[in-house]
C-alpha cells in the first residue's frame, strides 16, 4: 500500500498502532483483506484470548478489514476452550473447496514447469496426477521432485521409482496430519 498511500507508524503499540494504520489505509481508500492459512494455529493458541478475537471482530464489523481463512475444519471446531463461544466466528461465511478439477490440476502441473523453461511429457503429467491426485500442495511437491530428478539427469529418463519414494517420504507427515484432522465421515468418504 506504500505506493498508494504514505503509511506512518505511530508511537502507539499493539492494537492501537494497527488501528492507526487501518485508519490511514481507509483515508487512502484502500480496503485490506487479510489472508490467513492454517488459522487453526491461532485459534488453538491460548495466548490469543477472547479480547484478541473481539478486537479482530470489531475491525471487521467496522469495515476496516476483511479476513479470509483456510482450514480443514470449521474454526470453532479447532479453537481452545476460552474462545469457543467467541462471536468472532459468527462473521465468517464458510466456502467448502474440494479438489481441483482435472483441467486446473493439469494447468498447475504444466504452467510452472513451462515458465521455468522445461516441460513434462503427457505421460509424466498423467503420472503426476496419479501420484498426487488433485490436491494443489501434493501436486506441487510431486512436480518439484520430478522436475529436480528430470533436470538433474538432463537427457536421461528420470528414475520414477526414486521420485515416487521421495514424494512419499515428503508427503507422508502432511497426509497423516490432514487425515487426523478429518472427521470420521470425511475419512469414510475419502476411503470410498
Short mmCIF file of N, CA and C in Angstrom, two decimals:
data_model
loop_
_atom_site.label_atom_id
_atom_site.label_comp_id
_atom_site.label_asym_id
_atom_site.label_seq_id
_atom_site.Cartn_x
_atom_site.Cartn_y
_atom_site.Cartn_z
N UNK A 1 0.81 -1.19 0.00
CA UNK A 1 0.00 0.00 0.00
C UNK A 1 0.86 1.26 0.00
N UNK A 2 2.15 1.14 0.28
CA UNK A 2 3.01 2.32 0.35
C UNK A 2 3.00 3.11 -0.96
N UNK A 3 2.77 2.43 -2.09
CA UNK A 3 2.74 3.13 -3.37
C UNK A 3 1.46 3.96 -3.52
N UNK A 4 0.41 3.60 -2.79
CA UNK A 4 -0.87 4.27 -2.93
C UNK A 4 -1.14 5.28 -1.82
N UNK A 5 -0.59 5.05 -0.66
CA UNK A 5 -0.79 5.94 0.46
C UNK A 5 0.45 5.88 1.35
N UNK A 6 0.87 7.00 1.85
CA UNK A 6 2.04 7.06 2.71
C UNK A 6 1.62 6.64 4.12
N UNK A 7 2.14 5.50 4.57
CA UNK A 7 1.81 5.00 5.90
C UNK A 7 2.91 5.38 6.88
N UNK A 8 2.50 5.80 8.05
CA UNK A 8 3.46 6.11 9.10
C UNK A 8 3.07 5.36 10.37
N UNK A 9 4.06 4.77 11.00
CA UNK A 9 3.81 4.07 12.26
C UNK A 9 3.75 5.07 13.39
N UNK A 10 2.70 4.98 14.18
CA UNK A 10 2.57 5.88 15.32
C UNK A 10 3.43 5.35 16.47
N UNK A 11 3.56 6.15 17.49
CA UNK A 11 4.33 5.73 18.67
C UNK A 11 3.53 4.77 19.54
N UNK A 12 2.26 4.60 19.20
CA UNK A 12 1.43 3.65 19.93
C UNK A 12 1.91 2.23 19.65
N UNK A 13 1.37 1.27 20.36
CA UNK A 13 1.77 -0.11 20.11
C UNK A 13 0.55 -1.01 20.05
N UNK A 14 0.76 -2.23 19.57
CA UNK A 14 -0.27 -3.25 19.55
C UNK A 14 -1.51 -2.86 18.77
N UNK A 15 -2.68 -3.07 19.40
CA UNK A 15 -3.96 -2.83 18.75
C UNK A 15 -4.12 -1.37 18.34
N UNK A 16 -3.63 -0.44 19.14
CA UNK A 16 -3.77 0.98 18.81
C UNK A 16 -2.96 1.33 17.56
N UNK A 17 -1.78 0.76 17.45
CA UNK A 17 -0.95 1.03 16.28
C UNK A 17 -1.60 0.44 15.02
N UNK A 18 -2.14 -0.76 15.13
CA UNK A 18 -2.82 -1.37 13.98
C UNK A 18 -4.04 -0.54 13.59
N UNK A 19 -4.80 -0.08 14.57
CA UNK A 19 -5.97 0.76 14.27
C UNK A 19 -5.56 2.03 13.53
N UNK A 20 -4.46 2.63 13.95
CA UNK A 20 -3.96 3.83 13.27
C UNK A 20 -3.61 3.53 11.80
N UNK A 21 -2.95 2.40 11.58
CA UNK A 21 -2.59 2.03 10.20
C UNK A 21 -3.84 1.80 9.36
N UNK A 22 -4.82 1.14 9.93
CA UNK A 22 -6.06 0.88 9.18
C UNK A 22 -6.80 2.18 8.88
N UNK A 23 -6.74 3.15 9.79
CA UNK A 23 -7.35 4.46 9.52
C UNK A 23 -6.66 5.14 8.36
N UNK A 24 -5.33 5.06 8.31
CA UNK A 24 -4.58 5.66 7.20
C UNK A 24 -4.96 4.99 5.88
N UNK A 25 -5.10 3.68 5.90
CA UNK A 25 -5.50 2.97 4.69
C UNK A 25 -6.90 3.40 4.25
N UNK A 26 -7.79 3.52 5.21
CA UNK A 26 -9.16 3.92 4.91
C UNK A 26 -9.19 5.31 4.27
N UNK A 27 -8.39 6.23 4.80
CA UNK A 27 -8.32 7.58 4.22
C UNK A 27 -7.78 7.53 2.80
N UNK A 28 -6.93 6.54 2.52
CA UNK A 28 -6.39 6.37 1.17
C UNK A 28 -7.26 5.51 0.28
N UNK A 29 -8.47 5.20 0.76
CA UNK A 29 -9.44 4.40 0.00
C UNK A 29 -8.90 3.00 -0.33
N UNK A 30 -8.16 2.44 0.62
CA UNK A 30 -7.65 1.09 0.48
C UNK A 30 -8.35 0.22 1.52
N UNK A 31 -8.85 -0.92 1.05
CA UNK A 31 -9.57 -1.82 1.93
C UNK A 31 -8.78 -3.13 2.02
N UNK A 32 -8.09 -3.35 3.12
CA UNK A 32 -7.24 -4.55 3.22
C UNK A 32 -8.03 -5.83 3.45
N UNK A 33 -7.53 -6.90 2.87
CA UNK A 33 -8.06 -8.24 3.06
C UNK A 33 -6.90 -9.07 3.59
N UNK A 34 -7.07 -9.63 4.77
CA UNK A 34 -6.03 -10.42 5.41
C UNK A 34 -6.28 -11.89 5.12
N UNK A 35 -5.35 -12.52 4.38
CA UNK A 35 -5.45 -13.94 4.04
C UNK A 35 -4.65 -14.74 5.07
N UNK A 36 -5.30 -15.71 5.72
CA UNK A 36 -4.64 -16.46 6.78
C UNK A 36 -4.79 -17.96 6.54
N UNK A 37 -3.70 -18.60 6.20
CA UNK A 37 -3.69 -20.05 6.03
C UNK A 37 -3.35 -20.68 7.37
N UNK A 38 -3.82 -21.88 7.59
CA UNK A 38 -3.57 -22.62 8.83
C UNK A 38 -3.94 -21.77 10.05
N UNK A 39 -5.08 -21.13 9.98
CA UNK A 39 -5.52 -20.25 11.07
C UNK A 39 -5.78 -21.01 12.35
N UNK A 40 -5.89 -22.33 12.25
CA UNK A 40 -6.07 -23.14 13.46
C UNK A 40 -4.89 -23.02 14.41
N UNK A 41 -3.74 -22.62 13.90
CA UNK A 41 -2.58 -22.39 14.78
C UNK A 41 -2.87 -21.23 15.73
N UNK A 42 -3.64 -20.26 15.27
CA UNK A 42 -4.02 -19.12 16.11
C UNK A 42 -5.16 -19.51 17.04
N UNK A 43 -6.19 -20.16 16.49
CA UNK A 43 -7.36 -20.48 17.31
C UNK A 43 -7.06 -21.53 18.38
N UNK A 44 -6.00 -22.31 18.18
CA UNK A 44 -5.60 -23.30 19.19
C UNK A 44 -4.63 -22.74 20.23
N UNK A 45 -4.10 -21.57 19.98
CA UNK A 45 -3.09 -20.99 20.86
C UNK A 45 -3.77 -20.20 21.99
N UNK A 46 -3.61 -20.65 23.25
CA UNK A 46 -4.27 -19.95 24.36
C UNK A 46 -3.73 -18.54 24.59
N UNK A 47 -2.61 -18.18 23.98
CA UNK A 47 -2.10 -16.81 24.10
C UNK A 47 -3.04 -15.81 23.42
N UNK A 48 -3.81 -16.31 22.45
CA UNK A 48 -4.80 -15.47 21.79
C UNK A 48 -6.11 -15.64 22.54
N UNK A 49 -6.43 -14.66 23.34
CA UNK A 49 -7.57 -14.76 24.26
C UNK A 49 -8.83 -14.12 23.66
N UNK A 50 -9.94 -14.16 24.39
CA UNK A 50 -11.19 -13.58 23.87
C UNK A 50 -11.06 -12.10 23.48
N UNK A 51 -10.24 -11.35 24.21
CA UNK A 51 -10.05 -9.92 23.87
C UNK A 51 -9.43 -9.75 22.48
N UNK A 52 -8.48 -10.62 22.15
CA UNK A 52 -7.83 -10.56 20.84
C UNK A 52 -8.87 -10.79 19.73
N UNK A 53 -9.68 -11.83 19.89
CA UNK A 53 -10.68 -12.13 18.86
C UNK A 53 -11.78 -11.08 18.83
N UNK A 54 -12.09 -10.48 19.96
CA UNK A 54 -13.06 -9.39 19.99
C UNK A 54 -12.53 -8.20 19.20
N UNK A 55 -11.24 -7.92 19.36
CA UNK A 55 -10.61 -6.83 18.62
C UNK A 55 -10.67 -7.10 17.11
N UNK A 56 -10.31 -8.33 16.69
CA UNK A 56 -10.36 -8.67 15.27
C UNK A 56 -11.77 -8.52 14.72
N UNK A 57 -12.75 -8.96 15.50
CA UNK A 57 -14.15 -8.87 15.08
C UNK A 57 -14.56 -7.41 14.92
N UNK A 58 -14.15 -6.57 15.86
CA UNK A 58 -14.54 -5.16 15.79
C UNK A 58 -13.96 -4.49 14.55
N UNK A 59 -12.75 -4.86 14.16
CA UNK A 59 -12.16 -4.29 12.94
C UNK A 59 -12.98 -4.67 11.71
N UNK A 60 -13.43 -5.91 11.68
CA UNK A 60 -14.21 -6.38 10.52
C UNK A 60 -15.60 -5.76 10.50
N UNK A 61 -16.25 -5.69 11.66
CA UNK A 61 -17.62 -5.16 11.68
C UNK A 61 -17.65 -3.66 11.42
N UNK A 62 -16.55 -2.96 11.69
CA UNK A 62 -16.48 -1.53 11.38
C UNK A 62 -16.02 -1.29 9.95
N UNK A 63 -15.84 -2.38 9.19
CA UNK A 63 -15.47 -2.23 7.78
C UNK A 63 -14.02 -1.87 7.55
N UNK A 64 -13.17 -2.12 8.52
CA UNK A 64 -11.76 -1.75 8.39
C UNK A 64 -10.93 -2.82 7.66
N UNK A 65 -11.34 -4.09 7.77
CA UNK A 65 -10.57 -5.18 7.18
C UNK A 65 -11.50 -6.39 6.98
N UNK A 66 -11.16 -7.20 6.01
CA UNK A 66 -11.85 -8.47 5.81
C UNK A 66 -10.85 -9.59 6.04
N UNK A 67 -11.35 -10.74 6.45
CA UNK A 67 -10.49 -11.89 6.70
C UNK A 67 -10.91 -13.05 5.81
N UNK A 68 -9.93 -13.73 5.28
CA UNK A 68 -10.15 -14.99 4.59
C UNK A 68 -9.22 -15.99 5.25
N UNK A 69 -9.81 -17.05 5.79
CA UNK A 69 -9.01 -18.08 6.44
C UNK A 69 -9.12 -19.38 5.67
N UNK A 70 -8.10 -20.22 5.80
CA UNK A 70 -8.13 -21.55 5.19
C UNK A 70 -7.86 -22.56 6.30
N UNK A 71 -8.71 -23.56 6.36
CA UNK A 71 -8.53 -24.61 7.35
C UNK A 71 -9.33 -25.83 6.92
N UNK A 72 -9.01 -26.95 7.50
CA UNK A 72 -9.71 -28.18 7.15
C UNK A 72 -11.04 -28.27 7.88
N UNK A 73 -11.05 -27.85 9.13
CA UNK A 73 -12.28 -27.90 9.93
C UNK A 73 -12.82 -26.49 10.10
N UNK A 74 -14.05 -26.41 10.59
CA UNK A 74 -14.62 -25.11 10.95
C UNK A 74 -13.75 -24.50 12.05
N UNK A 75 -13.60 -23.19 12.05
CA UNK A 75 -12.72 -22.54 13.03
C UNK A 75 -13.13 -22.84 14.46
N UNK A 76 -14.42 -22.80 14.74
CA UNK A 76 -14.85 -23.03 16.12
C UNK A 76 -14.54 -24.46 16.57
N UNK A 77 -14.40 -25.40 15.64
CA UNK A 77 -14.07 -26.77 15.98
C UNK A 77 -12.60 -26.93 16.38
N UNK A 78 -11.79 -25.94 16.04
CA UNK A 78 -10.35 -26.04 16.28
C UNK A 78 -9.87 -25.06 17.34
N UNK A 79 -10.77 -24.49 18.07
CA UNK A 79 -10.41 -23.42 18.99
C UNK A 79 -10.18 -23.93 20.40
N UNK A 80 -9.35 -23.21 21.13
CA UNK A 80 -9.16 -23.57 22.53
C UNK A 80 -10.38 -23.14 23.34
N UNK A 81 -10.53 -23.71 24.51
CA UNK A 81 -11.75 -23.60 25.29
C UNK A 81 -12.16 -22.17 25.61
N UNK A 82 -11.21 -21.28 25.86
CA UNK A 82 -11.53 -19.90 26.25
C UNK A 82 -12.30 -19.13 25.17
N UNK A 83 -12.15 -19.53 23.92
CA UNK A 83 -12.74 -18.73 22.84
C UNK A 83 -13.84 -19.46 22.08
N UNK A 84 -14.24 -20.62 22.55
CA UNK A 84 -15.26 -21.41 21.83
C UNK A 84 -16.54 -20.63 21.57
N UNK A 85 -16.93 -19.78 22.49
CA UNK A 85 -18.18 -19.03 22.30
C UNK A 85 -17.93 -17.60 21.82
N UNK A 86 -16.75 -17.35 21.28
CA UNK A 86 -16.43 -16.01 20.79
C UNK A 86 -17.32 -15.64 19.60
N UNK A 87 -17.88 -14.44 19.61
CA UNK A 87 -18.68 -14.00 18.45
C UNK A 87 -17.83 -13.75 17.21
N UNK A 88 -16.51 -13.80 17.35
CA UNK A 88 -15.61 -13.62 16.21
C UNK A 88 -15.97 -14.58 15.07
N UNK A 89 -16.29 -15.81 15.43
CA UNK A 89 -16.53 -16.83 14.42
C UNK A 89 -17.84 -16.63 13.68
N UNK A 90 -18.72 -15.78 14.20
CA UNK A 90 -20.00 -15.51 13.55
C UNK A 90 -19.88 -14.63 12.31
N UNK A 91 -18.74 -14.01 12.11
CA UNK A 91 -18.60 -13.08 10.98
C UNK A 91 -18.20 -13.78 9.69
N UNK A 92 -17.95 -15.08 9.75
CA UNK A 92 -17.46 -15.80 8.59
C UNK A 92 -18.57 -16.53 7.85
N UNK A 93 -18.39 -16.62 6.56
CA UNK A 93 -19.21 -17.48 5.72
C UNK A 93 -18.31 -18.61 5.27
N UNK A 94 -18.80 -19.82 5.38
CA UNK A 94 -17.98 -20.97 5.00
C UNK A 94 -18.13 -21.27 3.52
N UNK A 95 -17.01 -21.47 2.89
CA UNK A 95 -16.97 -21.85 1.48
C UNK A 95 -16.14 -23.13 1.40
N UNK A 96 -16.79 -24.24 1.14
CA UNK A 96 -16.07 -25.51 1.06
C UNK A 96 -15.45 -25.64 -0.32
N UNK A 97 -14.17 -25.95 -0.32
CA UNK A 97 -13.44 -26.08 -1.57
C UNK A 97 -12.95 -27.51 -1.67
N UNK A 98 -13.26 -28.15 -2.76
CA UNK A 98 -12.83 -29.52 -2.97
C UNK A 98 -11.55 -29.57 -3.78
N UNK A 99 -11.29 -30.73 -4.31
CA UNK A 99 -10.10 -30.92 -5.14
C UNK A 99 -10.21 -30.07 -6.40
N UNK A 100 -9.07 -29.80 -7.01
CA UNK A 100 -9.05 -29.10 -8.28
C UNK A 100 -9.74 -29.94 -9.35
N UNK A 101 -10.27 -29.28 -10.34
CA UNK A 101 -10.77 -30.02 -11.49
C UNK A 101 -9.56 -30.63 -12.20
N UNK A 102 -9.80 -31.61 -13.04
CA UNK A 102 -8.67 -32.23 -13.76
C UNK A 102 -7.95 -31.17 -14.60
N UNK A 103 -8.72 -30.31 -15.26
CA UNK A 103 -8.12 -29.27 -16.10
C UNK A 103 -7.26 -28.31 -15.27
N UNK A 104 -7.76 -27.88 -14.12
CA UNK A 104 -6.99 -26.98 -13.26
C UNK A 104 -5.75 -27.68 -12.71
N UNK A 105 -5.87 -28.96 -12.38
CA UNK A 105 -4.72 -29.72 -11.88
C UNK A 105 -3.65 -29.82 -12.98
N UNK A 106 -4.08 -30.09 -14.20
CA UNK A 106 -3.12 -30.17 -15.31
C UNK A 106 -2.41 -28.84 -15.52
N UNK A 107 -3.16 -27.75 -15.41
CA UNK A 107 -2.54 -26.43 -15.55
C UNK A 107 -1.53 -26.17 -14.44
N UNK A 108 -1.86 -26.58 -13.21
CA UNK A 108 -0.93 -26.40 -12.10
C UNK A 108 0.34 -27.22 -12.31
N UNK A 109 0.22 -28.32 -13.00
CA UNK A 109 1.39 -29.15 -13.32
C UNK A 109 2.21 -28.53 -14.45
N UNK A 110 1.55 -28.11 -15.52
CA UNK A 110 2.26 -27.72 -16.74
C UNK A 110 2.75 -26.27 -16.77
N UNK A 111 1.95 -25.35 -16.27
CA UNK A 111 2.30 -23.93 -16.42
C UNK A 111 3.60 -23.57 -15.68
N UNK A 112 3.76 -23.93 -14.40
CA UNK A 112 5.01 -23.54 -13.73
C UNK A 112 6.27 -24.15 -14.36
N UNK A 113 6.20 -25.41 -14.81
CA UNK A 113 7.37 -26.03 -15.41
C UNK A 113 7.71 -25.34 -16.74
N UNK A 114 6.67 -24.94 -17.48
CA UNK A 114 6.91 -24.21 -18.73
C UNK A 114 7.53 -22.85 -18.46
N UNK A 115 7.06 -22.18 -17.41
CA UNK A 115 7.64 -20.87 -17.05
C UNK A 115 9.10 -21.01 -16.63
N UNK A 116 9.46 -22.19 -16.12
CA UNK A 116 10.84 -22.44 -15.71
C UNK A 116 11.70 -22.91 -16.88
N UNK A 117 11.09 -22.95 -18.08
CA UNK A 117 11.85 -23.34 -19.27
C UNK A 117 11.91 -24.83 -19.50
N UNK A 118 11.06 -25.58 -18.85
CA UNK A 118 11.05 -27.03 -19.02
C UNK A 118 9.71 -27.51 -19.50
N UNK A 119 9.53 -28.81 -19.45
CA UNK A 119 8.24 -29.39 -19.79
C UNK A 119 8.13 -30.78 -19.19
N UNK A 120 6.90 -31.18 -18.98
CA UNK A 120 6.60 -32.56 -18.61
C UNK A 120 5.89 -33.18 -19.81
N UNK A 121 6.23 -34.42 -20.11
CA UNK A 121 5.56 -35.13 -21.20
C UNK A 121 4.12 -35.44 -20.77
N UNK A 122 3.25 -35.74 -21.72
CA UNK A 122 1.88 -36.13 -21.35
C UNK A 122 1.86 -37.32 -20.39
N UNK A 123 2.79 -38.27 -20.58
CA UNK A 123 2.87 -39.42 -19.68
C UNK A 123 3.28 -38.99 -18.27
N UNK A 124 4.19 -38.02 -18.19
CA UNK A 124 4.62 -37.53 -16.87
C UNK A 124 3.50 -36.77 -16.18
N UNK A 125 2.73 -36.01 -16.94
CA UNK A 125 1.59 -35.29 -16.36
C UNK A 125 0.59 -36.30 -15.80
N UNK A 126 0.30 -37.34 -16.55
CA UNK A 126 -0.62 -38.38 -16.08
C UNK A 126 -0.05 -39.05 -14.83
N UNK A 127 1.24 -39.35 -14.83
CA UNK A 127 1.89 -39.98 -13.67
C UNK A 127 1.77 -39.07 -12.44
N UNK A 128 2.03 -37.78 -12.62
CA UNK A 128 1.95 -36.83 -11.51
C UNK A 128 0.54 -36.83 -10.93
N UNK A 129 -0.46 -36.75 -11.79
CA UNK A 129 -1.85 -36.74 -11.33
C UNK A 129 -2.22 -38.06 -10.64
N UNK A 130 -1.69 -39.17 -11.14
CA UNK A 130 -1.94 -40.47 -10.50
C UNK A 130 -1.31 -40.52 -9.11
N UNK A 131 -0.14 -39.91 -8.96
CA UNK A 131 0.56 -39.94 -7.68
C UNK A 131 -0.05 -38.97 -6.67
N UNK A 132 -0.36 -37.76 -7.12
CA UNK A 132 -0.73 -36.68 -6.20
C UNK A 132 -2.22 -36.42 -6.11
N UNK A 133 -2.99 -36.96 -7.02
CA UNK A 133 -4.41 -36.62 -7.04
C UNK A 133 -4.57 -35.19 -7.54
N UNK A 134 -5.56 -34.49 -6.98
CA UNK A 134 -5.82 -33.12 -7.45
C UNK A 134 -5.73 -32.11 -6.32
N UNK A 135 -4.92 -32.43 -5.32
CA UNK A 135 -4.69 -31.51 -4.20
C UNK A 135 -3.51 -30.61 -4.57
N UNK A 136 -3.67 -29.29 -4.55
CA UNK A 136 -2.61 -28.40 -5.02
C UNK A 136 -1.25 -28.61 -4.35
N UNK A 137 -1.22 -28.75 -3.04
CA UNK A 137 0.06 -28.92 -2.35
C UNK A 137 0.73 -30.22 -2.76
N UNK A 138 -0.04 -31.31 -2.81
CA UNK A 138 0.53 -32.60 -3.19
C UNK A 138 1.04 -32.56 -4.63
N UNK A 139 0.31 -31.87 -5.49
CA UNK A 139 0.76 -31.72 -6.88
C UNK A 139 2.07 -30.95 -6.96
N UNK A 140 2.17 -29.86 -6.22
CA UNK A 140 3.38 -29.04 -6.27
C UNK A 140 4.60 -29.81 -5.78
N UNK A 141 4.44 -30.57 -4.71
CA UNK A 141 5.57 -31.36 -4.19
C UNK A 141 5.98 -32.42 -5.20
N UNK A 142 5.01 -33.12 -5.77
CA UNK A 142 5.31 -34.16 -6.75
C UNK A 142 6.01 -33.56 -7.97
N UNK A 143 5.52 -32.43 -8.45
CA UNK A 143 6.15 -31.76 -9.59
C UNK A 143 7.59 -31.35 -9.27
N UNK A 144 7.78 -30.83 -8.07
CA UNK A 144 9.13 -30.37 -7.70
C UNK A 144 10.13 -31.52 -7.74
N UNK A 145 9.75 -32.67 -7.17
CA UNK A 145 10.68 -33.80 -7.15
C UNK A 145 10.91 -34.36 -8.55
N UNK A 146 9.88 -34.42 -9.38
CA UNK A 146 10.07 -34.90 -10.74
C UNK A 146 10.92 -33.91 -11.53
N UNK A 147 10.64 -32.63 -11.36
CA UNK A 147 11.43 -31.60 -12.05
C UNK A 147 12.90 -31.72 -11.67
N UNK A 148 13.18 -31.83 -10.36
CA UNK A 148 14.57 -31.96 -9.90
C UNK A 148 15.24 -33.18 -10.50
N UNK A 149 14.56 -34.31 -10.47
CA UNK A 149 15.12 -35.56 -10.99
C UNK A 149 15.33 -35.47 -12.50
N UNK A 150 14.35 -34.92 -13.18
CA UNK A 150 14.41 -34.85 -14.63
C UNK A 150 15.55 -33.96 -15.12
N UNK A 151 15.75 -32.85 -14.44
CA UNK A 151 16.74 -31.89 -14.92
C UNK A 151 18.11 -32.06 -14.25
N UNK A 152 18.16 -32.95 -13.28
CA UNK A 152 19.45 -33.33 -12.71
C UNK A 152 20.19 -34.25 -13.68
N UNK A 153 19.42 -35.06 -14.39
CA UNK A 153 19.97 -36.02 -15.35
C UNK A 153 19.50 -35.67 -16.75
N UNK A 154 19.81 -34.46 -17.18
CA UNK A 154 19.32 -33.98 -18.47
C UNK A 154 19.58 -34.99 -19.58
N UNK A 155 18.53 -35.27 -20.34
CA UNK A 155 18.66 -36.19 -21.46
C UNK A 155 18.33 -37.62 -21.09
N UNK A 156 18.58 -38.02 -19.84
CA UNK A 156 18.26 -39.37 -19.40
C UNK A 156 16.84 -39.41 -18.88
N UNK A 157 16.26 -40.60 -18.92
CA UNK A 157 14.92 -40.76 -18.36
C UNK A 157 14.99 -40.65 -16.85
N UNK A 158 14.06 -39.93 -16.25
CA UNK A 158 14.08 -39.81 -14.79
C UNK A 158 13.74 -41.15 -14.13
N UNK A 159 14.31 -41.37 -12.97
CA UNK A 159 14.03 -42.58 -12.19
C UNK A 159 12.73 -42.35 -11.43
N UNK A 160 11.62 -42.80 -12.02
CA UNK A 160 10.30 -42.51 -11.46
C UNK A 160 10.11 -43.19 -10.11
N UNK A 161 10.71 -44.34 -9.91
CA UNK A 161 10.59 -45.03 -8.62
C UNK A 161 11.27 -44.19 -7.54
N UNK A 162 12.41 -43.60 -7.85
CA UNK A 162 13.12 -42.74 -6.90
C UNK A 162 12.29 -41.51 -6.59
N UNK A 163 11.69 -40.92 -7.61
CA UNK A 163 10.83 -39.75 -7.41
C UNK A 163 9.64 -40.13 -6.53
N UNK A 164 9.03 -41.26 -6.82
CA UNK A 164 7.88 -41.72 -6.05
C UNK A 164 8.25 -41.90 -4.57
N UNK A 165 9.41 -42.46 -4.29
CA UNK A 165 9.85 -42.65 -2.90
C UNK A 165 10.09 -41.32 -2.20
N UNK A 166 10.70 -40.37 -2.91
CA UNK A 166 10.95 -39.05 -2.32
C UNK A 166 9.64 -38.33 -2.02
N UNK A 167 8.70 -38.41 -2.96
CA UNK A 167 7.40 -37.78 -2.77
C UNK A 167 6.70 -38.41 -1.57
N UNK A 168 6.72 -39.73 -1.50
CA UNK A 168 6.06 -40.44 -0.40
C UNK A 168 6.61 -39.98 0.95
N UNK A 169 7.92 -39.95 1.08
CA UNK A 169 8.53 -39.56 2.37
C UNK A 169 8.29 -38.10 2.71
N UNK A 170 8.22 -37.26 1.70
CA UNK A 170 7.95 -35.83 1.93
C UNK A 170 6.50 -35.59 2.34
N UNK A 171 5.58 -36.29 1.69
CA UNK A 171 4.17 -36.01 1.90
C UNK A 171 3.52 -36.82 3.03
N UNK A 172 4.13 -37.91 3.44
CA UNK A 172 3.51 -38.75 4.45
C UNK A 172 3.15 -37.98 5.72
N UNK A 173 4.05 -37.17 6.30
CA UNK A 173 3.65 -36.42 7.52
C UNK A 173 2.50 -35.45 7.26
N UNK A 174 2.48 -34.83 6.10
CA UNK A 174 1.40 -33.90 5.77
C UNK A 174 0.08 -34.65 5.62
N UNK A 175 0.15 -35.78 4.92
CA UNK A 175 -1.05 -36.57 4.72
C UNK A 175 -1.59 -37.08 6.07
N UNK A 176 -0.69 -37.55 6.93
CA UNK A 176 -1.13 -38.04 8.24
C UNK A 176 -1.80 -36.93 9.05
N UNK A 177 -1.27 -35.72 8.98
CA UNK A 177 -1.87 -34.59 9.71
C UNK A 177 -3.25 -34.27 9.14
N UNK A 178 -3.36 -34.21 7.82
CA UNK A 178 -4.64 -33.93 7.18
C UNK A 178 -5.64 -35.02 7.55
N UNK A 179 -5.21 -36.28 7.47
CA UNK A 179 -6.09 -37.40 7.78
C UNK A 179 -6.58 -37.31 9.22
N UNK A 180 -5.68 -37.00 10.13
CA UNK A 180 -6.03 -36.89 11.55
C UNK A 180 -7.05 -35.77 11.79
N UNK A 181 -6.95 -34.70 11.02
CA UNK A 181 -7.84 -33.55 11.20
C UNK A 181 -9.23 -33.75 10.59
N UNK A 182 -9.39 -34.78 9.77
CA UNK A 182 -10.68 -35.03 9.13
C UNK A 182 -11.65 -35.67 10.12
N UNK A 183 -12.92 -35.42 9.91
CA UNK A 183 -13.95 -36.11 10.71
C UNK A 183 -14.03 -37.55 10.23
N UNK A 184 -14.65 -38.40 11.02
CA UNK A 184 -14.79 -39.80 10.61
C UNK A 184 -15.62 -39.91 9.33
N UNK A 185 -16.59 -39.02 9.17
CA UNK A 185 -17.40 -39.02 7.94
C UNK A 185 -16.55 -38.66 6.73
N UNK A 186 -15.67 -37.66 6.87
CA UNK A 186 -14.79 -37.28 5.78
C UNK A 186 -13.82 -38.40 5.45
N UNK A 187 -13.28 -39.07 6.46
CA UNK A 187 -12.39 -40.20 6.24
C UNK A 187 -13.11 -41.31 5.49
N UNK A 188 -14.34 -41.57 5.87
CA UNK A 188 -15.13 -42.61 5.22
C UNK A 188 -15.33 -42.28 3.74
N UNK A 189 -15.67 -41.02 3.46
CA UNK A 189 -15.88 -40.59 2.08
C UNK A 189 -14.61 -40.76 1.26
N UNK A 190 -13.47 -40.38 1.83
CA UNK A 190 -12.21 -40.50 1.10
C UNK A 190 -11.83 -41.96 0.86
N UNK A 191 -12.11 -42.82 1.81
CA UNK A 191 -11.79 -44.24 1.63
C UNK A 191 -12.56 -44.82 0.45
N UNK A 192 -13.80 -44.34 0.28
CA UNK A 192 -14.61 -44.84 -0.84
C UNK A 192 -14.03 -44.36 -2.16
#
